[in-house]
Coordinates of C-alpha atoms in Angstrom, one line a residue:
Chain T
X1 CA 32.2 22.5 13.1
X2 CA 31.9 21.8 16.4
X3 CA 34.5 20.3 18.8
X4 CA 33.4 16.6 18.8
X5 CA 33.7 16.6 15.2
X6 CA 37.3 18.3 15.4
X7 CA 38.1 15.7 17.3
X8 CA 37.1 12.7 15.3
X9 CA 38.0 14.2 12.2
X10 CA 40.9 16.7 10.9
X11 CA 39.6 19.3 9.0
X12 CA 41.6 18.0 6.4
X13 CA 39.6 15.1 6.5
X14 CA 36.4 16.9 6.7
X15 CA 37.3 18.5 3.7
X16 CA 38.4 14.9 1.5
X17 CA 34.9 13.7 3.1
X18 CA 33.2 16.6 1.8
X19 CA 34.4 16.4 -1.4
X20 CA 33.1 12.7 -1.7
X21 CA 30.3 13.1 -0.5
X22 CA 29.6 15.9 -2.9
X23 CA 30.6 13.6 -5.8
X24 CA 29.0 10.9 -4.8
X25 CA 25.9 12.6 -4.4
X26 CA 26.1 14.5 -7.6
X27 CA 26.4 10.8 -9.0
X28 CA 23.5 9.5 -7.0
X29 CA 21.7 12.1 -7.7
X30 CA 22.7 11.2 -11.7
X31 CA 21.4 7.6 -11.9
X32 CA 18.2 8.2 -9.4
X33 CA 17.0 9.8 -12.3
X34 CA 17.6 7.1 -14.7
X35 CA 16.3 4.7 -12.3
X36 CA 12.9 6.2 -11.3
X37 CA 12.9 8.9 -13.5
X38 CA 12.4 11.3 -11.1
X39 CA 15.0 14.6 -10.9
X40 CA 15.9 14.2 -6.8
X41 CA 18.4 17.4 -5.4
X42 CA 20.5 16.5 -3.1
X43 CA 21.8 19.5 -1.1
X44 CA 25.6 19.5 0.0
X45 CA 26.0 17.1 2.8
X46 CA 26.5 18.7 6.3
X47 CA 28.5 16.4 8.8
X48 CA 27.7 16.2 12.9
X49 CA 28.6 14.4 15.3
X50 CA 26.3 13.8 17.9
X51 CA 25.4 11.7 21.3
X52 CA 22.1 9.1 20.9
X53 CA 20.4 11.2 23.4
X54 CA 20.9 14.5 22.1
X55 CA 19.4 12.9 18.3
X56 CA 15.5 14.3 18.2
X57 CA 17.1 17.9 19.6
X58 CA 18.8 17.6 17.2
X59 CA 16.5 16.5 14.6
X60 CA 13.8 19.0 15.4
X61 CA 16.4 21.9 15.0
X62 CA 17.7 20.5 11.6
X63 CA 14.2 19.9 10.4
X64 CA 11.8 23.0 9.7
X65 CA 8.2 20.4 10.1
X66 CA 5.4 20.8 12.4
X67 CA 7.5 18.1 14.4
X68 CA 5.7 14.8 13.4
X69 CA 7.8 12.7 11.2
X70 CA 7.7 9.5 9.8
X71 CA 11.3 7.5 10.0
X72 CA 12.8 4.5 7.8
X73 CA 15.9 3.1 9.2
X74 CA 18.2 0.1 6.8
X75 CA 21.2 -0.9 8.2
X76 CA 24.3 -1.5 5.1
X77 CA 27.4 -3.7 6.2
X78 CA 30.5 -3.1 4.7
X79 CA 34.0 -1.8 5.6
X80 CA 31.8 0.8 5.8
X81 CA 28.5 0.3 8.2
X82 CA 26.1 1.7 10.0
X83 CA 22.8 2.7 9.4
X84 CA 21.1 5.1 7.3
X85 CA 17.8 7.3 8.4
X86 CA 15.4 8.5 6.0
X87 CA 13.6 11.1 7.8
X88 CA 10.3 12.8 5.7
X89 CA 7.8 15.2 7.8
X90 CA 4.2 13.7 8.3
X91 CA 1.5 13.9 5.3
X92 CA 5.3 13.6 2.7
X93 CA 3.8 9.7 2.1
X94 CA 0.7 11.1 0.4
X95 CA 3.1 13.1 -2.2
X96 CA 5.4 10.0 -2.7
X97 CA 2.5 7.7 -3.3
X98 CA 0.9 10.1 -6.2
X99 CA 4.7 10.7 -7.6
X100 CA 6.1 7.2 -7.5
X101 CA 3.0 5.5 -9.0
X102 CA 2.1 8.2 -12.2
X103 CA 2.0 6.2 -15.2
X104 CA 3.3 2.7 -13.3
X105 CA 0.6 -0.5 -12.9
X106 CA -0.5 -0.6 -9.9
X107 CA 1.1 -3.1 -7.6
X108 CA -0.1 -5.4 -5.5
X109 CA -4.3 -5.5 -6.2
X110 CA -6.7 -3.2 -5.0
X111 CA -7.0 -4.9 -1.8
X112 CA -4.5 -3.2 -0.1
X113 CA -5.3 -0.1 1.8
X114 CA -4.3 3.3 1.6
X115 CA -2.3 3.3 4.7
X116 CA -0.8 0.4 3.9
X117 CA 0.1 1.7 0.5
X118 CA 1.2 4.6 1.7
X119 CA 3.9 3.2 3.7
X120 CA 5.6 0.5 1.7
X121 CA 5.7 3.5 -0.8
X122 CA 8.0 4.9 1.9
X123 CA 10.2 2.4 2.4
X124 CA 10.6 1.4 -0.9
X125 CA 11.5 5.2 -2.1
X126 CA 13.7 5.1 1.0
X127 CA 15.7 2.1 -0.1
X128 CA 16.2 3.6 -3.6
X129 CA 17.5 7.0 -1.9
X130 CA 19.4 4.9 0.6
X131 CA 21.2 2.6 -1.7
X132 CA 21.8 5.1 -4.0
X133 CA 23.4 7.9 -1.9
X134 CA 25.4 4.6 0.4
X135 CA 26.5 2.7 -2.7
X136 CA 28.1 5.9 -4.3
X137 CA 30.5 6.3 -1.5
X138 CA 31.5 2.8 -1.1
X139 CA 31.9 2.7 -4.7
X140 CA 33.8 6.1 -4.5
X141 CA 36.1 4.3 -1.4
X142 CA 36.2 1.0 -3.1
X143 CA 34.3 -0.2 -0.6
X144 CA 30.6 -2.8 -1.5
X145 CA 28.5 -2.8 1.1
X146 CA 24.7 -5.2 1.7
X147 CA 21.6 -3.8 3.3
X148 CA 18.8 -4.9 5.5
X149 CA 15.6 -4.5 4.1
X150 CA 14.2 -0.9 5.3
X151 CA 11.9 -0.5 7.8
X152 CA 9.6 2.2 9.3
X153 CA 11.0 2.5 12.6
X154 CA 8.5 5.7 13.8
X155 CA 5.6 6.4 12.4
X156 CA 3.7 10.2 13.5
X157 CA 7.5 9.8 15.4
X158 CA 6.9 13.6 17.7
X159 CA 10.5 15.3 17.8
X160 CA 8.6 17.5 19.6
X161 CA 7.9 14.6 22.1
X162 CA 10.1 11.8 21.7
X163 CA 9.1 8.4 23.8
X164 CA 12.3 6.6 23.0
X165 CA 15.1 7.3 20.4
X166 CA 15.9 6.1 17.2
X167 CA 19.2 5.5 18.1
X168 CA 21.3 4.3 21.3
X169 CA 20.3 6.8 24.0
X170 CA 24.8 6.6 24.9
X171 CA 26.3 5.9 21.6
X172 CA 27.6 9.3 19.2
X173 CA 26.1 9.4 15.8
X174 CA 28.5 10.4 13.0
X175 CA 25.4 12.4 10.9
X176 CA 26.0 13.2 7.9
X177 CA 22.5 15.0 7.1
X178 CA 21.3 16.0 3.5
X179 CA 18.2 17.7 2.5
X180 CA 16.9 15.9 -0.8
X181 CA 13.9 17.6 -2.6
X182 CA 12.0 15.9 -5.9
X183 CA 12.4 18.1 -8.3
X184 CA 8.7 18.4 -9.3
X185 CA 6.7 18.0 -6.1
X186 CA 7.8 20.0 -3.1
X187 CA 8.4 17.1 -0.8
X188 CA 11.6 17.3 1.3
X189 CA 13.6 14.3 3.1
X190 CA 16.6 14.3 5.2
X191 CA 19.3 11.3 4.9
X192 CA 21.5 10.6 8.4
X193 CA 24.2 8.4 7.8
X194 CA 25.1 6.8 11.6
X195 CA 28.5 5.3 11.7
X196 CA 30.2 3.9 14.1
X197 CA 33.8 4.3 15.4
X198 CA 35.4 1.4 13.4
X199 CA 33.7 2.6 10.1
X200 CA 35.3 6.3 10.7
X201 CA 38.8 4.3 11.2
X202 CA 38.5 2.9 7.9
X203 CA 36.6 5.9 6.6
X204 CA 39.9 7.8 7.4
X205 CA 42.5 5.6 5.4
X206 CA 39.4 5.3 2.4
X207 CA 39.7 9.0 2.2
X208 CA 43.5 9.1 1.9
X209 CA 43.6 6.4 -0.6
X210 CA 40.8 8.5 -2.4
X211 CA 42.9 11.6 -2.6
X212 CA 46.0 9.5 -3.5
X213 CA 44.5 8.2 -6.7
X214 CA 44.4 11.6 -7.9
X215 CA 48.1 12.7 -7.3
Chain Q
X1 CA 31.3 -27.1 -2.4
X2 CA 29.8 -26.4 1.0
X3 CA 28.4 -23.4 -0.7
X4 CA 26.7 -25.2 -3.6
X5 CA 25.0 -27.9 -1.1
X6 CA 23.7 -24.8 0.5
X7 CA 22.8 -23.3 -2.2
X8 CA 20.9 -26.4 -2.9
X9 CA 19.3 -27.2 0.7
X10 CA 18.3 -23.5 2.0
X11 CA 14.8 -23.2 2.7
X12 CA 14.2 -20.9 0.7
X13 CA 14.1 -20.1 -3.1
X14 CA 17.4 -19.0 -4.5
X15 CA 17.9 -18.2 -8.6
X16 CA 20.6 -16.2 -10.4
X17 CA 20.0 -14.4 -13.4
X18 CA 22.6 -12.9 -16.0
X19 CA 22.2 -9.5 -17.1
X20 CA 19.9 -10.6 -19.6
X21 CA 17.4 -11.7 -17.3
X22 CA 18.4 -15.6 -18.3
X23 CA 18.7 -18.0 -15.3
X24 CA 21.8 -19.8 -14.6
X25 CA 21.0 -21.0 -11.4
X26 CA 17.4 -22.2 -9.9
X27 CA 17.8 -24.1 -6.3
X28 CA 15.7 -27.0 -5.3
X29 CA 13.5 -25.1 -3.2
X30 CA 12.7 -23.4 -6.2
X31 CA 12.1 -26.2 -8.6
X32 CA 9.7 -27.6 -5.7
X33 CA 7.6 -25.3 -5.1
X34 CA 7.3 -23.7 -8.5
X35 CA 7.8 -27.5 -10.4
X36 CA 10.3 -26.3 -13.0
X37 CA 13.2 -28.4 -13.0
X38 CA 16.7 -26.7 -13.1
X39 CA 17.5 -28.3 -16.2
X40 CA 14.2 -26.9 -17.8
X41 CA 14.9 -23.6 -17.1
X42 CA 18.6 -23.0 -16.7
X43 CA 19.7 -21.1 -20.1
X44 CA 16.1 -19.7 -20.6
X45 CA 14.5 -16.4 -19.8
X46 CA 12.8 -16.0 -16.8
X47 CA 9.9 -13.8 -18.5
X48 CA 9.6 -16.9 -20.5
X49 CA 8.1 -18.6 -17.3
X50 CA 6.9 -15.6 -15.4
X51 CA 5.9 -13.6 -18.1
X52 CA 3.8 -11.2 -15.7
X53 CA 7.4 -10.2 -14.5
X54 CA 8.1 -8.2 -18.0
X55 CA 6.6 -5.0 -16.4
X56 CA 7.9 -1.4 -15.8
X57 CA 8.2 -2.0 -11.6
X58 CA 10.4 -5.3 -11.9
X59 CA 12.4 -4.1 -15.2
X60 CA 12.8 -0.7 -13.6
X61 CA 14.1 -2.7 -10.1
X62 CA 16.0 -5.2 -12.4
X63 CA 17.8 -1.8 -13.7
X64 CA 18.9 -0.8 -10.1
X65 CA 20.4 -3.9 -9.3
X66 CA 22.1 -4.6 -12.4
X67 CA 23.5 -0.8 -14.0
X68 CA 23.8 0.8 -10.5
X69 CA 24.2 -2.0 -8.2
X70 CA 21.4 -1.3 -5.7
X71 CA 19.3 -3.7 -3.6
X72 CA 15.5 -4.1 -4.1
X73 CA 13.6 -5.5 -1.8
X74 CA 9.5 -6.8 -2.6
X75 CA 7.5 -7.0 0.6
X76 CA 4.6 -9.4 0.8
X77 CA 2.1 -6.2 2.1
X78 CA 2.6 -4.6 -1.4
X79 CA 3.4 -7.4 -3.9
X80 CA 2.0 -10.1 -2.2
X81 CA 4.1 -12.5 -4.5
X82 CA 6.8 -12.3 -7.4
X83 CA 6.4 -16.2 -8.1
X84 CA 2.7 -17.3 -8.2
X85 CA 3.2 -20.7 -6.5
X86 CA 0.6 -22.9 -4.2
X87 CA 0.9 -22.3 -0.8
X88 CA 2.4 -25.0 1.6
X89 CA -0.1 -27.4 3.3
X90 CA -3.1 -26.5 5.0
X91 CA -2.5 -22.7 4.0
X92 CA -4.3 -23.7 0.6
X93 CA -7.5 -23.0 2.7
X94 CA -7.0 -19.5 2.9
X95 CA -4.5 -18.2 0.4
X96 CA -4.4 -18.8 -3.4
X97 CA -1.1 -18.2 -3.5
X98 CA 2.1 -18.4 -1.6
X99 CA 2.7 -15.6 0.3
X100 CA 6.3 -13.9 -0.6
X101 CA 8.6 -11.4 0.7
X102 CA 11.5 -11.4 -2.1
X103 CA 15.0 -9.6 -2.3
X104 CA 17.1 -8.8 -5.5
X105 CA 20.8 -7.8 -5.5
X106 CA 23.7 -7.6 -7.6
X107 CA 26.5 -10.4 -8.0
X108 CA 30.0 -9.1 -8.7
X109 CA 32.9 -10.8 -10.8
X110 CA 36.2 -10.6 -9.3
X111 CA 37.0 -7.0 -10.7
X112 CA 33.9 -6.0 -9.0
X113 CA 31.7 -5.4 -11.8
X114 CA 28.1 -6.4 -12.2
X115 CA 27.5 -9.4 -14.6
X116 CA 24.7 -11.0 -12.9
X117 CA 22.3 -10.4 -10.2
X118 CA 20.0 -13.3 -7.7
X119 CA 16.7 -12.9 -6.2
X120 CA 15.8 -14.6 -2.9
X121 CA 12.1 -16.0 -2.2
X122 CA 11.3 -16.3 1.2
X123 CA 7.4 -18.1 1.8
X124 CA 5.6 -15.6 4.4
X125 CA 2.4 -17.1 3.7
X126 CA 1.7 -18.7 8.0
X127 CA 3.4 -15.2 9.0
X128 CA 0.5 -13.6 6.7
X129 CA -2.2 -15.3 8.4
X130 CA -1.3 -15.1 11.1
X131 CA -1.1 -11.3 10.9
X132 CA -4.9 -11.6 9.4
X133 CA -5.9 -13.6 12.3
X134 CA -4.6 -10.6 15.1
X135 CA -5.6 -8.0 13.3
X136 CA -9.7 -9.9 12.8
X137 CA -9.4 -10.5 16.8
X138 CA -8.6 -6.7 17.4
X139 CA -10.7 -5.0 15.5
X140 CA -14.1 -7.2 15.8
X141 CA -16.8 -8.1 17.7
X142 CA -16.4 -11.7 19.0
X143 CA -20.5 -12.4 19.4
X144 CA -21.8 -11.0 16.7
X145 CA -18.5 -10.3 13.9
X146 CA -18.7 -6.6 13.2
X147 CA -16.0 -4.2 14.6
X148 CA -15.5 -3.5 17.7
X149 CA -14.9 0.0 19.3
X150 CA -11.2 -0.7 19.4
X151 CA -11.4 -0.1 15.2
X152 CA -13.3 2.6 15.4
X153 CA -11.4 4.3 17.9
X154 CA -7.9 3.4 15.3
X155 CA -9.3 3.6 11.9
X156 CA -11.9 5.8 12.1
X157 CA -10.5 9.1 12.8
X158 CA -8.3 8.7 9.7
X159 CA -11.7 8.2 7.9
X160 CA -12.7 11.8 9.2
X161 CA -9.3 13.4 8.8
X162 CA -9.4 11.6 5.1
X163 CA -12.9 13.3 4.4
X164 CA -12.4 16.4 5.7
X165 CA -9.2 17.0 3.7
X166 CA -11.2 16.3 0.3
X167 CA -14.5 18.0 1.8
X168 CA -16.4 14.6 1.5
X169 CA -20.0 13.5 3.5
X170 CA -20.0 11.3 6.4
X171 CA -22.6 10.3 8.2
X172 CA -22.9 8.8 11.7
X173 CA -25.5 6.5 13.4
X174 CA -25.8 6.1 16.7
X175 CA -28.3 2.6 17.3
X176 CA -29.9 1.5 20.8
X177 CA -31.6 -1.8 20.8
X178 CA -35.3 -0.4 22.5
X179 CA -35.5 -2.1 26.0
X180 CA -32.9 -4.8 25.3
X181 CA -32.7 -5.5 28.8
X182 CA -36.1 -7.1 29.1
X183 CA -35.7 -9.2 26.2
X184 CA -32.5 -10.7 28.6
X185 CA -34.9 -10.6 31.6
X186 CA -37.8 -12.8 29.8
X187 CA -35.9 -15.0 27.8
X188 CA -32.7 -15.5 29.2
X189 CA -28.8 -14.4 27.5
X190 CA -28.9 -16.7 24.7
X191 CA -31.8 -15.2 23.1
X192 CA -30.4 -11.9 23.9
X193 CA -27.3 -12.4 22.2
X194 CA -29.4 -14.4 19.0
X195 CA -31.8 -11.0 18.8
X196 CA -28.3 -8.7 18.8
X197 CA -26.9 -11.1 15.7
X198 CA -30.1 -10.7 14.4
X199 CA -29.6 -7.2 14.1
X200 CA -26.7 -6.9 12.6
X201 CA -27.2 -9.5 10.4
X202 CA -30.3 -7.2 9.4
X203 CA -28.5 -4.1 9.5
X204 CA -25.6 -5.6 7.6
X205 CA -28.2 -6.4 4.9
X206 CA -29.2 -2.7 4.7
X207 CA -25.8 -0.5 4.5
X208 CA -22.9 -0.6 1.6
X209 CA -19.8 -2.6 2.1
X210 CA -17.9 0.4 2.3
X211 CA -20.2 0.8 5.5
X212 CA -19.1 0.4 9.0
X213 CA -21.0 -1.1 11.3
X214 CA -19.5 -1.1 15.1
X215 CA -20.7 -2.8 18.0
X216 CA -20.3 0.5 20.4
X217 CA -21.3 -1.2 23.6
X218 CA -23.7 -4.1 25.0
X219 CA -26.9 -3.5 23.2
X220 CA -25.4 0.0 21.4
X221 CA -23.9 0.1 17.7
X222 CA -22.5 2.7 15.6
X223 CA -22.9 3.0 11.9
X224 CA -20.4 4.9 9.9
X225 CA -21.6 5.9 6.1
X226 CA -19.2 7.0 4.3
X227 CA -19.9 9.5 0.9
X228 CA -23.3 10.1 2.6
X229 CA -25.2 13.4 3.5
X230 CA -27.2 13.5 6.4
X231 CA -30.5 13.6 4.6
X232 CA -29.6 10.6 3.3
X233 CA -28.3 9.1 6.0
X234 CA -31.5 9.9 7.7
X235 CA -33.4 7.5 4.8
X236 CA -31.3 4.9 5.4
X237 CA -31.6 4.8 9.5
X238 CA -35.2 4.6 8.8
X239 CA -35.0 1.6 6.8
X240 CA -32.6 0.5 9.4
X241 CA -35.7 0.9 12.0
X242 CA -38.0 -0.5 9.8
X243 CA -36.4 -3.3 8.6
X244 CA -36.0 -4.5 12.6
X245 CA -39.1 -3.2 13.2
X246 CA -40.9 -4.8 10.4
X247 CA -40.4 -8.4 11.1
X248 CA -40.3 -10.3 14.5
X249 CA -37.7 -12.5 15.9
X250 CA -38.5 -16.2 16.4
X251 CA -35.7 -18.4 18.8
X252 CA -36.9 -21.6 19.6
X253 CA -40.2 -21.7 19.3
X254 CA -40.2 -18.2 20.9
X255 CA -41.7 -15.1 18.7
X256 CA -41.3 -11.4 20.2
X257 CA -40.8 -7.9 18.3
X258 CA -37.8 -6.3 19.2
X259 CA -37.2 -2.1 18.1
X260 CA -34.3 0.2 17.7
X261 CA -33.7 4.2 18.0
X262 CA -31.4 5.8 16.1
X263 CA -29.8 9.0 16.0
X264 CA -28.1 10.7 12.8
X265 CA -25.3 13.0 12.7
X266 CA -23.5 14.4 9.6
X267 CA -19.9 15.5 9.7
X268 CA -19.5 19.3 9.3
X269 CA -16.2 21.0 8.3
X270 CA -15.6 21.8 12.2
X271 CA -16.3 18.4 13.7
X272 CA -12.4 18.4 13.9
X273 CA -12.4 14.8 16.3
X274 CA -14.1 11.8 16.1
X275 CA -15.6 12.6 19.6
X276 CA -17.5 15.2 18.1
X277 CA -20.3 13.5 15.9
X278 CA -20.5 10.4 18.3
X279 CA -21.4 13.5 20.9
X280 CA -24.2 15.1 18.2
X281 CA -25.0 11.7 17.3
X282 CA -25.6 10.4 20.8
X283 CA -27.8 13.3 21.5
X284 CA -29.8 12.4 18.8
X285 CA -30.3 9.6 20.0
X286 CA -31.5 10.6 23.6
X287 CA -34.2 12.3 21.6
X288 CA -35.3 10.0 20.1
X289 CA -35.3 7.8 22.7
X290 CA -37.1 10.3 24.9
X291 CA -40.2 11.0 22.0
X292 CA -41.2 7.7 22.6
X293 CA -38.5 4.9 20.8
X294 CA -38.3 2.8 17.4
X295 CA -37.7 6.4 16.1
X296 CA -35.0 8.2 14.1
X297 CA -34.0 11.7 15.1

């Protein structure tokens, strides 16, 4: 852990934070299936803190892709807000068309082109992922939170090469990064939770509550 | 009370469903634009009414919102429309239906649990056209309609990348109207701009819709086929010559003959870039251009 995270958060609180995420992913992970009957792992969340700037550094080191990445950002408001980043390597689109749309009608007509296709695809498996993974720790932290609707903020986005950055150049990201993988293609995704300072506040007395239910 | 006037006035269409999928609200904006009164339908199933809602995508969404209390969202670009509903005004002219970009989401009870869940219709349809509208003005050819360079530039290379992925033909054809500059010299612009409709309009005639035809430059166009060898792209650029060739041009009272060369390129697994076959096309051309025009190399 690194010392800007030691700051914000004991490691006590690490730890209760760890712990829910780990549930609530395991849960997540639990009624994604049901809902899109698809088996999606979701690897023990890993928690950062980080400044705007530093993000695509920090991105390309976290992310083992040739660099080009396509990125779906939905804000959720609740006691606990922020917003969430969907992050899949380039060409992942292709996978997640094929997978989500075995056996389903097609939507839409036949008038829509593959592009197109390709990317609502995105955004609409990132909003399931999303919502799942963020309505599991509200629910966890008695929290209920409402989303934007998703949207691709960078498409072929170059870590490599960033132009601008997907978040406030000055502002510090909480991240909490997991890997998810669908358990019958090989497509992998990474989830960034960015919070702000008032969230982590509340985040904080959540957690205690959380552990005090238990005692 | 504030809330239900709302509820009532929003522009937009608001309905609340219980968990088993029977309305028990339906605003005004609703009941206009879809004309089912409140009282027809409150009580009822909505698949009664929309029965081309009873499918896996919406069940499966209505599942989300209801057992696990997600948030779906339907954008216009890949549903087009949950409600099938005429558009507003003048829009009939170019949609058949109203354009929609619709959210669903749970509704809690005091203890926090799920018993019912709303969907919000919001009518997209003059954002939609207008959307058509820019994307027709960038990507074609104001005098004569085809694309413009500016598409081919953007889409194209994805068409290459696309085929050489799944190791399919495409073929390339490079067109030069045969001394276009004298036909602007004797008879002025305006015939010059009716002979290069013409050909298009002739060319057009002659290639598949999943075609491309691109006006390159002034007098210079660019056909991409798509699924084709280069032996048989090579058959159709001659009908492509002959069909110009064959039949002269008449513009007020005017009759002259008018010719085009044409050079053929097929993609090969290491034409990685666009740039590649437009160069081995556009050599083609200057051959056959130099052995004498109205020929296909």
């Amino acid at each position: 852990m690194n010392a800007m995270v030691e700051e914000i958060f004991a490691t006590e609180e690490k730890d209760i934070l760890q712990e829910v995420m780990n549930i609530a992913f395991g849960q997540a992970s639990a009624d994604l299936a049901e809902v899109i009957d698809i088996f999606v792992v979701l690897s023990v969340p890993n928690i950062q803190v980080i400044q705007g700037r530093d993000l695509p550094k920090y991105l390309l080191e976290e992310i083992h892709s040739s660099g080009l990445v396509n990125i779906i950002e939905q804000g959720f408001l609740g006691k606990f807000s922020g917003q969430a980043l969907l992050i899949f390597p380039c060409g992942a689109e292709k996978v997640l068309l094929n997978l989500f749309n075995q056996g389903a009608e097609a939507v839409g007509g036949c008038d829509i082109d593959v592009d197109t296709l390709e990317l609502e695809t995105l955004m609409e498996v990132g909003n399931i992922l999303i919502g799942a993974c963020i309505g599991k720790i509200a629910e966890l932290l008695q929290d209920i939170v409402t989303y934007d609707p998703p949207r691709l903020i960078a498409q072929d986005f170059s870590l490599e090469h960033p132009k601008c950055c997907p978040i406030d150049e000055n502002s510090f990201a909480i991240s909490i990064r997991t890997v998810f993988r669908f358990e019958q293609e090989d497509v992998e995704g990474y989830l960034f939770l960015i919070t702000n300072q008032r969230s982590i506040e509340w985040l904080k007395k959540a957690l205690y509550a959380f552990l005090e239910s238990f005692e | 009370m504030i809330f239900d006037q709302i509820f009532e006035t929003i522009n937009s269409g608001l309905i609340v469903l219980d968990r088993d999928m029977k309305v028990c609200h339906w605003n005004r904006w609703m009941a206009m634009h879809a004309h089912i009164a409140s009282e027809d339908i409150i009580g009822r199933s909505l698949f009664e009414f929309y029965p081309e809602l009873n499918r896996p995508h919406f069940l499966r969404n209505c599942k989300a919102v209801l057992a696990f209390g997600h948030f779906c969202f339907f954008s216009q670009k890949l549903h087009k429309y949950l409600f099938p509903m005429a558009p507003v005004g003048s829009l009939v002219d170019h949609f058949e239906q109203m354009q929609q970009s619709c959210a669903m989401g749970p509704l809690r009870n005091e203890e926090g649990g799920i018993e019912k869940c709303y969907i919000s219709v919001q009518d997209v349809t003059e954002v939609v056209l207008y959307q058509k509208k820019l994307v027709q003005l960038t990507m074609t050819d104001q005098l004569t309609g085809v694309y413009n360079r500016n598409f081919m530039e953007s889409q194209l290379s994805k068409e290459i990348d696309r085929c050489q992925r799944y190791q399919h033909d495409l073929s390339l054809l490079m067109i030069d109207v045969d001394l276009f500059k004298t036909i602007n010299d004797n008879y002025g612009h305006p015939c010059g701009d009716f002979a290069l409709k013409t050909i298009t309009r002739r060319i057009t005639a002659n290639i598949r819709k999943t075609d491309f035809l691109i006006r390159y430059g002034g007098d210079e166009f660019c056909c991409i086929l798509t699924e084709t060898s280069q032996q048989d792209a090579y058959i159709v650029a001659e009908l492509l010559r002959k069909s110009i060739a064959d039949t002269p041009f008449e513009f007020k009272d005017r009759i002259f003959s008018s010719t085009v060369s044409i050079g053929v390129a097929g993609l090969n697994s290491d034409d990685k870039h666009l740039e590649c076959l437009l160069k081995k096309a556009d050599e083609a051309l200057y051959r056959a251009k130099q052995s004498g025009r109205n020929t296909v190399t």
